[in-house]
Short mmCIF file of C-alpha atoms and ligand atoms in Angstrom, two decimals:
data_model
loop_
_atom_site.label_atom_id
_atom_site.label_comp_id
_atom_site.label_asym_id
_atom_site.label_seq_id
_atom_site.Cartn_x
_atom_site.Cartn_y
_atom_site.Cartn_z
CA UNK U 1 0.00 0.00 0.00
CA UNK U 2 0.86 3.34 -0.58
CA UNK U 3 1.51 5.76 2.53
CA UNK U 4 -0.38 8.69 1.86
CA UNK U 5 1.56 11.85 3.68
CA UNK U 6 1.33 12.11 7.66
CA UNK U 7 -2.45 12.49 8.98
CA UNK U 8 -3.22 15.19 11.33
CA UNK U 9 -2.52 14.58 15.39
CA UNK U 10 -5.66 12.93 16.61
CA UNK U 11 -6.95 12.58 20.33
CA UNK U 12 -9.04 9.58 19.60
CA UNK U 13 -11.82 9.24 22.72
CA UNK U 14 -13.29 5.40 22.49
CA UNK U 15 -11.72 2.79 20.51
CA UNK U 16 -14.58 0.12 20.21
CA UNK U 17 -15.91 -1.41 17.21
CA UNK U 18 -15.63 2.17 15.14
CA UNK U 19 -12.46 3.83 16.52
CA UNK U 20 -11.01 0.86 16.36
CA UNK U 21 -12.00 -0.05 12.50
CA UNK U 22 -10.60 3.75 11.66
CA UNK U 23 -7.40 3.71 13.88
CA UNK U 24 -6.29 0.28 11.63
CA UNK U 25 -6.94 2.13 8.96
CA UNK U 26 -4.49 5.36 10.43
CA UNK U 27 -2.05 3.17 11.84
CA UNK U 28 -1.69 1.56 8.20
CA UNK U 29 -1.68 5.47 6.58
CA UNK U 30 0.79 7.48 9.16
CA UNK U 31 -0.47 9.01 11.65
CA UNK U 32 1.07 12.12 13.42
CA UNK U 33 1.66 10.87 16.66
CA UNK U 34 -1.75 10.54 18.63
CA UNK U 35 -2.89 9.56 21.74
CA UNK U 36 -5.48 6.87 21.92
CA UNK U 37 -7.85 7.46 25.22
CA UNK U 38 -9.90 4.07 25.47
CA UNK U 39 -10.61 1.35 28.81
CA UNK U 40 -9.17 -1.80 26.95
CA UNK U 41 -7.37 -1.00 24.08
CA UNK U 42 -3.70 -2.65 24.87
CA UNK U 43 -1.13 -0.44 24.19
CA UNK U 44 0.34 0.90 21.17
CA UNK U 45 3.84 0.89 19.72
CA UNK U 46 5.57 4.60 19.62
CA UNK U 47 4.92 7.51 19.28
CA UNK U 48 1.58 6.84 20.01
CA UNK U 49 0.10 6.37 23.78
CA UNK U 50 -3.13 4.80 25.04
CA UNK U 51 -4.14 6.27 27.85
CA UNK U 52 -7.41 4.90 30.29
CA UNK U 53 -8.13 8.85 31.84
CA UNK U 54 -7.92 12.45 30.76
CA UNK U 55 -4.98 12.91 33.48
CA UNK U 56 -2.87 10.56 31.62
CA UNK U 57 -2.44 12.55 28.29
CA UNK U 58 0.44 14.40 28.71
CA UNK U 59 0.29 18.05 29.00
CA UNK U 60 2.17 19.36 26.30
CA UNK U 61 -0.12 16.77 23.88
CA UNK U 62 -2.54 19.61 21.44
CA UNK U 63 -4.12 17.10 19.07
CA UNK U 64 -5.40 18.62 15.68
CA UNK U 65 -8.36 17.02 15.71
CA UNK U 66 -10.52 15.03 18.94
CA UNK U 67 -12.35 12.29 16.99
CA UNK U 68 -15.37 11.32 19.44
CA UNK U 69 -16.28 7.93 19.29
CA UNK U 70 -17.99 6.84 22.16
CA UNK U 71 -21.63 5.12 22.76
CA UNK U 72 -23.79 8.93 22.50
CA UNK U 73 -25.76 8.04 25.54
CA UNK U 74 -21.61 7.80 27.06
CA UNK U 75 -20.10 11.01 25.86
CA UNK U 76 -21.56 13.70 28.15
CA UNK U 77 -19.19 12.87 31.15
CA UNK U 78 -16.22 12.86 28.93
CA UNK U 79 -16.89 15.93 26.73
CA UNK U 80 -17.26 18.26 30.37
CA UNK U 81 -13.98 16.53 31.05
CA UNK U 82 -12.49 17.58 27.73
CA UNK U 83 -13.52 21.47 27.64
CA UNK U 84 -11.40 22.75 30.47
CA UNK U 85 -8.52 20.86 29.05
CA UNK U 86 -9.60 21.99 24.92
CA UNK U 87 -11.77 25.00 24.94
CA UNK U 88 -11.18 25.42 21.38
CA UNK U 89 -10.77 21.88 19.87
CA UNK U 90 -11.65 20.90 16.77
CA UNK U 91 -13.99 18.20 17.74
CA UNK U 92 -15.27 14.72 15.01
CA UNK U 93 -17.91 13.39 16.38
CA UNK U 94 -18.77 10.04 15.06
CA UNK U 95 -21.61 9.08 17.52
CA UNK U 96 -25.08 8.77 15.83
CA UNK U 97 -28.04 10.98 16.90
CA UNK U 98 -26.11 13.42 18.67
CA UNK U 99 -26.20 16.62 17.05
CA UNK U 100 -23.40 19.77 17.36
CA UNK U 101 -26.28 21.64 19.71
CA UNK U 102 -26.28 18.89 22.30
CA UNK U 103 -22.72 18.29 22.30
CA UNK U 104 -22.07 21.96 22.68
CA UNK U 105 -24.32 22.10 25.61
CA UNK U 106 -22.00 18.83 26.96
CA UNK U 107 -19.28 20.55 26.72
CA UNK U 108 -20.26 23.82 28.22
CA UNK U 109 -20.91 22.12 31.00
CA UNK U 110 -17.36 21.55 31.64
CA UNK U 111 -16.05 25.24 30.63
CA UNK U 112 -19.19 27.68 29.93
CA UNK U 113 -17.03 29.85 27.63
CA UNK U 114 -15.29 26.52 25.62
CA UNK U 115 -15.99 27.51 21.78
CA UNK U 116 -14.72 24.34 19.90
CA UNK U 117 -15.65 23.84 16.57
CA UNK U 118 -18.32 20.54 16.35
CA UNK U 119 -17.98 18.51 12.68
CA UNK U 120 -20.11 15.43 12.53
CA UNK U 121 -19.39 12.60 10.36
CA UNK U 122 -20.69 9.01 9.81
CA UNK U 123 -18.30 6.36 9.02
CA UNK U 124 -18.72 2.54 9.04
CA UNK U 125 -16.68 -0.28 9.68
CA UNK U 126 -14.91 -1.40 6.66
CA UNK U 127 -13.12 1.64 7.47
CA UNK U 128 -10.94 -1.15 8.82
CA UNK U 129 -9.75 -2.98 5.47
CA UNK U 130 -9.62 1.15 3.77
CA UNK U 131 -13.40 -0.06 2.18
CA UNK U 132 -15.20 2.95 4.35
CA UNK U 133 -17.91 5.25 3.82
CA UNK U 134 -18.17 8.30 5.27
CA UNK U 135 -20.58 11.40 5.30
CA UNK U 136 -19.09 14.46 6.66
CA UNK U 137 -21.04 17.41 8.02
CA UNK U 138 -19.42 21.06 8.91
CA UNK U 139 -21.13 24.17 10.17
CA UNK U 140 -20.65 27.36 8.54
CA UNK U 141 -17.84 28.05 11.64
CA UNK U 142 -15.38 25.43 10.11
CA UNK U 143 -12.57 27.02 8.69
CA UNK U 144 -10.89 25.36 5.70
CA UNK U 145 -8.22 23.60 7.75
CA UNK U 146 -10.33 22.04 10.06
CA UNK U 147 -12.40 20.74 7.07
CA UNK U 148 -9.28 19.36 5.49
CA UNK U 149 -8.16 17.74 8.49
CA UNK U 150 -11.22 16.14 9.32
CA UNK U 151 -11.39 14.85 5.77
CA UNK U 152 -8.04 13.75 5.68
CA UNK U 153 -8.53 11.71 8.49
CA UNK U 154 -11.99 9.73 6.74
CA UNK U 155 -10.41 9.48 3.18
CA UNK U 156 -7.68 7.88 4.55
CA UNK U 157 -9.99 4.72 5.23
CA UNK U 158 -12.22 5.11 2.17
CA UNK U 159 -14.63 6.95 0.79
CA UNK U 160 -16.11 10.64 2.04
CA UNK U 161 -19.19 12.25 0.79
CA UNK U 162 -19.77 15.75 2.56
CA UNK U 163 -23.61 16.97 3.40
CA UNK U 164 -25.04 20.48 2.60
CA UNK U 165 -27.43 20.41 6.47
CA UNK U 166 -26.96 18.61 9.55
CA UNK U 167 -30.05 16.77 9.64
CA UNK U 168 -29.03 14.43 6.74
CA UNK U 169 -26.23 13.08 8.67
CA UNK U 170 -29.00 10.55 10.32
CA UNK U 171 -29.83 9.53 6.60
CA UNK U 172 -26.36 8.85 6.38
CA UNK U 173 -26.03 6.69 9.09
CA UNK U 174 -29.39 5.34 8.10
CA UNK U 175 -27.83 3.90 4.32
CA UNK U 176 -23.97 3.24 4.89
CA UNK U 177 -23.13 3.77 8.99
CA UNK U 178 -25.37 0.69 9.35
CA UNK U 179 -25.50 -0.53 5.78
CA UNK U 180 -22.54 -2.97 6.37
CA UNK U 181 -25.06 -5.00 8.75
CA UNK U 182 -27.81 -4.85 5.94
CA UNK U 183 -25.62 -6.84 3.82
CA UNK U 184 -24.51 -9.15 6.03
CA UNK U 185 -28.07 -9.96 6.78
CA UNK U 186 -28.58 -10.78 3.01
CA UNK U 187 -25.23 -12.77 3.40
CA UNK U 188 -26.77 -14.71 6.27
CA UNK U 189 -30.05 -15.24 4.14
CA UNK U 190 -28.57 -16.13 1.08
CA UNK U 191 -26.28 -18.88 3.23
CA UNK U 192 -29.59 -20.60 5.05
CA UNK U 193 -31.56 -20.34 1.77
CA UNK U 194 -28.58 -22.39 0.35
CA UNK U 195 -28.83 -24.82 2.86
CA UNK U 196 -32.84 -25.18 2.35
CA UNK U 197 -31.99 -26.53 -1.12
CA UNK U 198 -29.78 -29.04 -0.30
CA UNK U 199 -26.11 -27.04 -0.36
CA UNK U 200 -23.67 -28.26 1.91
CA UNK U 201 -22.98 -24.94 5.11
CA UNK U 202 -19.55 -24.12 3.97
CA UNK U 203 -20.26 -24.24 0.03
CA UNK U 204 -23.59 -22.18 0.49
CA UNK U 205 -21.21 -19.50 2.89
CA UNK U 206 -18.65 -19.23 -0.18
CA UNK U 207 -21.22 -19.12 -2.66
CA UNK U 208 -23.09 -16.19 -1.02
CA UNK U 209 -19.65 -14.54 0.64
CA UNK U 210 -18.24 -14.71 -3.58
CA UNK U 211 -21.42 -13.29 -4.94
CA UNK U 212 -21.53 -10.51 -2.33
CA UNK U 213 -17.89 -9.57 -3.08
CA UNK U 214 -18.29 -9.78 -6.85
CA UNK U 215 -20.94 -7.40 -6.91
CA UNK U 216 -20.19 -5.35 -4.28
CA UNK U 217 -16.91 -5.22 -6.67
CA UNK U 218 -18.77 -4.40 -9.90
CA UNK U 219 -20.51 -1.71 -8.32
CA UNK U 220 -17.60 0.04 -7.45
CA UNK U 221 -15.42 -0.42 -10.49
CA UNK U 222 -18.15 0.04 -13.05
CA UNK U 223 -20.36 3.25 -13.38
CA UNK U 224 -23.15 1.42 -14.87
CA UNK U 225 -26.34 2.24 -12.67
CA UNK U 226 -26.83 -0.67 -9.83
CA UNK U 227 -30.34 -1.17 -11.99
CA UNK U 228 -29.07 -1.94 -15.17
CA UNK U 229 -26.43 -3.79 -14.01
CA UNK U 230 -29.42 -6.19 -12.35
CA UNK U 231 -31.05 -6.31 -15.54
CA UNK U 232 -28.04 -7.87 -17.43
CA UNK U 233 -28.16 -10.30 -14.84
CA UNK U 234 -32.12 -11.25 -15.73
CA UNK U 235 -32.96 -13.17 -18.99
CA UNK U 236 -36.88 -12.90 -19.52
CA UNK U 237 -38.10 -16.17 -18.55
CA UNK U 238 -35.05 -17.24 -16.49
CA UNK U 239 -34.75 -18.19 -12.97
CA UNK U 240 -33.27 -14.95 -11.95
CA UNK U 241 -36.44 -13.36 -13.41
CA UNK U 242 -38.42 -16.05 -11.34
CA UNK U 243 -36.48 -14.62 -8.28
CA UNK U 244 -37.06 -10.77 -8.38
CA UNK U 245 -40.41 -11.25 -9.52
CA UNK U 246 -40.45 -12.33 -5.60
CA UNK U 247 -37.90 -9.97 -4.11
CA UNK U 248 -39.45 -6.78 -6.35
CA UNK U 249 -43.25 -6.93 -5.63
CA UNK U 250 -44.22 -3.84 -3.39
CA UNK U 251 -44.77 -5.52 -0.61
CA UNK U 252 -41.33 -7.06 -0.40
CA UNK U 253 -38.06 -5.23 -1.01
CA UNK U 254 -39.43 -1.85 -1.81
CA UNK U 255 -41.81 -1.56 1.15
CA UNK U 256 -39.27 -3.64 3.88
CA UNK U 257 -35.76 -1.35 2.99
CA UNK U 258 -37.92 1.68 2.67
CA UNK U 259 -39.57 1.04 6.28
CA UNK U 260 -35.80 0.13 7.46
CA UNK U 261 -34.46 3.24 6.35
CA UNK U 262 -37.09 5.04 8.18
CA UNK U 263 -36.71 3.33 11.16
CA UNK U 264 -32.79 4.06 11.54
CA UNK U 265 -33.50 7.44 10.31
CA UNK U 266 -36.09 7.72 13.43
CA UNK U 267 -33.85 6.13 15.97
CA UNK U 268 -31.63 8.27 14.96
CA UNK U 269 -33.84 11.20 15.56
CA UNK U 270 -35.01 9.85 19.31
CA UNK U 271 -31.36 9.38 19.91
CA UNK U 272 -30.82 13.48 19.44
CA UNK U 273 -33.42 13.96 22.07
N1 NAP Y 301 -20.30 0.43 15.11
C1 NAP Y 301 -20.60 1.04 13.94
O1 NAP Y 301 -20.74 0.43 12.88
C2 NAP Y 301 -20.72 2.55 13.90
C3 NAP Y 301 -20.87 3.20 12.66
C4 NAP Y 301 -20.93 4.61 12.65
C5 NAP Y 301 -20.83 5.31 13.84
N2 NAP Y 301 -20.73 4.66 15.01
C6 NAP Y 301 -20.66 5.45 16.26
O2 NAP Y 301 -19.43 5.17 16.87
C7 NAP Y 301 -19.57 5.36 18.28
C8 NAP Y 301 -18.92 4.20 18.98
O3 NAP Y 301 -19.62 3.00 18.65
P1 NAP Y 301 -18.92 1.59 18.84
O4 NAP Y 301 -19.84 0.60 18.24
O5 NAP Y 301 -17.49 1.66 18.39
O6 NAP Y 301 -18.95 1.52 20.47
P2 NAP Y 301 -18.03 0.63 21.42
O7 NAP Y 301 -17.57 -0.59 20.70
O8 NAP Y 301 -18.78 0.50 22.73
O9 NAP Y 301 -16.74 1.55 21.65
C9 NAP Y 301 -16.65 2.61 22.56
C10 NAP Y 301 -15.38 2.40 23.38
O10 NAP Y 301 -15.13 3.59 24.14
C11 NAP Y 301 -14.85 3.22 25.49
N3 NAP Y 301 -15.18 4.34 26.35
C12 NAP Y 301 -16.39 4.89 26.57
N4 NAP Y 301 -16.30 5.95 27.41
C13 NAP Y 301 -14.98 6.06 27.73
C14 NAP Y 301 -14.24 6.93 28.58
N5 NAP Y 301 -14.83 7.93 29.24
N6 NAP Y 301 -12.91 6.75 28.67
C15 NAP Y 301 -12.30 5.76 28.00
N7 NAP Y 301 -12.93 4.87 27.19
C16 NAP Y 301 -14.26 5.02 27.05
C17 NAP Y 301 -15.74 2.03 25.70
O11 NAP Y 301 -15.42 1.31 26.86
P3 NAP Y 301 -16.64 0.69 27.75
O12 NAP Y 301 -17.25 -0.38 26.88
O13 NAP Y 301 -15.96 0.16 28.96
O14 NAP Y 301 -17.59 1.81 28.03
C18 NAP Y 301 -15.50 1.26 24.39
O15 NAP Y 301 -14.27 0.57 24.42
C19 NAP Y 301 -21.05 5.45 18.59
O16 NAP Y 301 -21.36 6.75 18.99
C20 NAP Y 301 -21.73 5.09 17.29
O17 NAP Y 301 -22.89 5.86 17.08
C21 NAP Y 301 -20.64 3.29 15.08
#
């Protein structure tokens, strides 16, 4: 792989499922050194530093960016924390549903006159292999630089899409910050419905794992549109026909990923509140 030039100095708070998918992804790029501040994460090799509490950073440490990426119900406690020690951070926030007013109020809390600057984004996990998808989000405030470093940081494990308002950061992590799992529910489906007609388990999990990857691979090296691409797939008459016919009334796909979408898009919401 090619090392893209040094990313920006990160204070990365929680490195669970997501921090930890983006900080492979870092680690493999070059990353200024960075403290990591996370309960379990063993440590790291020079110059970088996990740390378990705020009092362990050391003091002359001035991150370029704070990525947030704890659990959002988690993060007031630890933004208060932050302020008196960043007033004027530039603060990534990862964590679903929380939006730049209420983690502004979180960290005001801490120092009433902190003024960091708040840009949301939405990543997923295949951040980890450098297969991500991100949507970024930055309030009129954001200078340039803080843009650029925030981007830096999410191209470096794929791709980054930015959003003109706020709000559509929750369809965001509606389609690709929990996409991944959508998949690997068809993965799952395709592997049982294998089984149901007679495949042995570990043929019917590399026939569905292959298929998933060859597509998922057409798709992003061709620019044909996703639905033309299907219909070279379907010969009138054929049995992939037969299939869609099943998986395209409006009662089926249509209705049951539009209603999906709606539903992360709503949790999303309640999570805000
Ligand atoms: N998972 C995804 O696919 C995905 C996609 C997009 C965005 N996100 C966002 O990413 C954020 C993190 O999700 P996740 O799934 O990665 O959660 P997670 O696996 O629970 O990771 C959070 C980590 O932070 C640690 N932590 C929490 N508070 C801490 C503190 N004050 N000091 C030190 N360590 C602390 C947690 O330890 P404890 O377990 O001990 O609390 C845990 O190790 C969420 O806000 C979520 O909305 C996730």
């Amino acid at each position: 792989m090619t090392k893209s030039p040094l990313l920006p100095s990160i204070l990365l708070v929680g490195c669970g499922k997501m921090g930890g998918a983006m900080l492979e992804g870092w680690l493999a790029h070059g990353l200024a050194p960075s403290v990591i501040m996370d309960r379990h994460l063993p440590e790291l090799p020079a110059p970088h530093r996990v740390v378990r509490t705020l009092d362990a950073i050391p003091a002359e440490f001035k991150p370029d960016v704070i990525l947030l990426a704890v659990k959002p119900q988690k993060a007031n406690g630890v933004l208060a924390e932050l302020a008196p020690r960043f007033p004027n951070a530039t603060l990534l926030s990862v964590m679903a549903g929380r939006t730049i007013a209420s983690l502004l109020k979180a960290y005001r809390v801490g120092h009433a006159a902190a003024s960091p600057i708040i840009i949301r984004s939405m990543p997923n996990t295949p951040s980890a292999l450098g297969a991500g998808m991100s949507g970024l989000y930055a309030p009129p405030e954001a200078s340039e630089k803080q843009k650029k470093q925030c981007e830096q940081l999410l191209s470096a494990v794929g791709e980054t899409v930015w959003v003109a308002q706020e709000g559509l950061i929750d369809s965001v992590a509606a389609i690709s910050g929990s996409g991944p799992a959508y998949v690997f529910l068809l993965a799952e489906l395709l592997e049982q419905a294998g089984v149901e007609q007679g495949l042995d388990a570990k043929t019917a999990r590399t026939l569905a794992r292959g298929t998933i990857y060859g597509a998922g691979q057409m798709l992003h090296q061709l620019p044909t549109d996703a639905a033309e691409l299907r219909r070279n797939v379907t010969s009138p008459g054929g049995t992939t026909e037969a299939a869609l016919k099943v998986l395209m009334a409006s009662d089926a796909w249509p209705q049951a990923v539009s209603t999906a979408i709606s539903a992360a898009v709503n949790r999303a919401k309640e999570l805000a509140s």
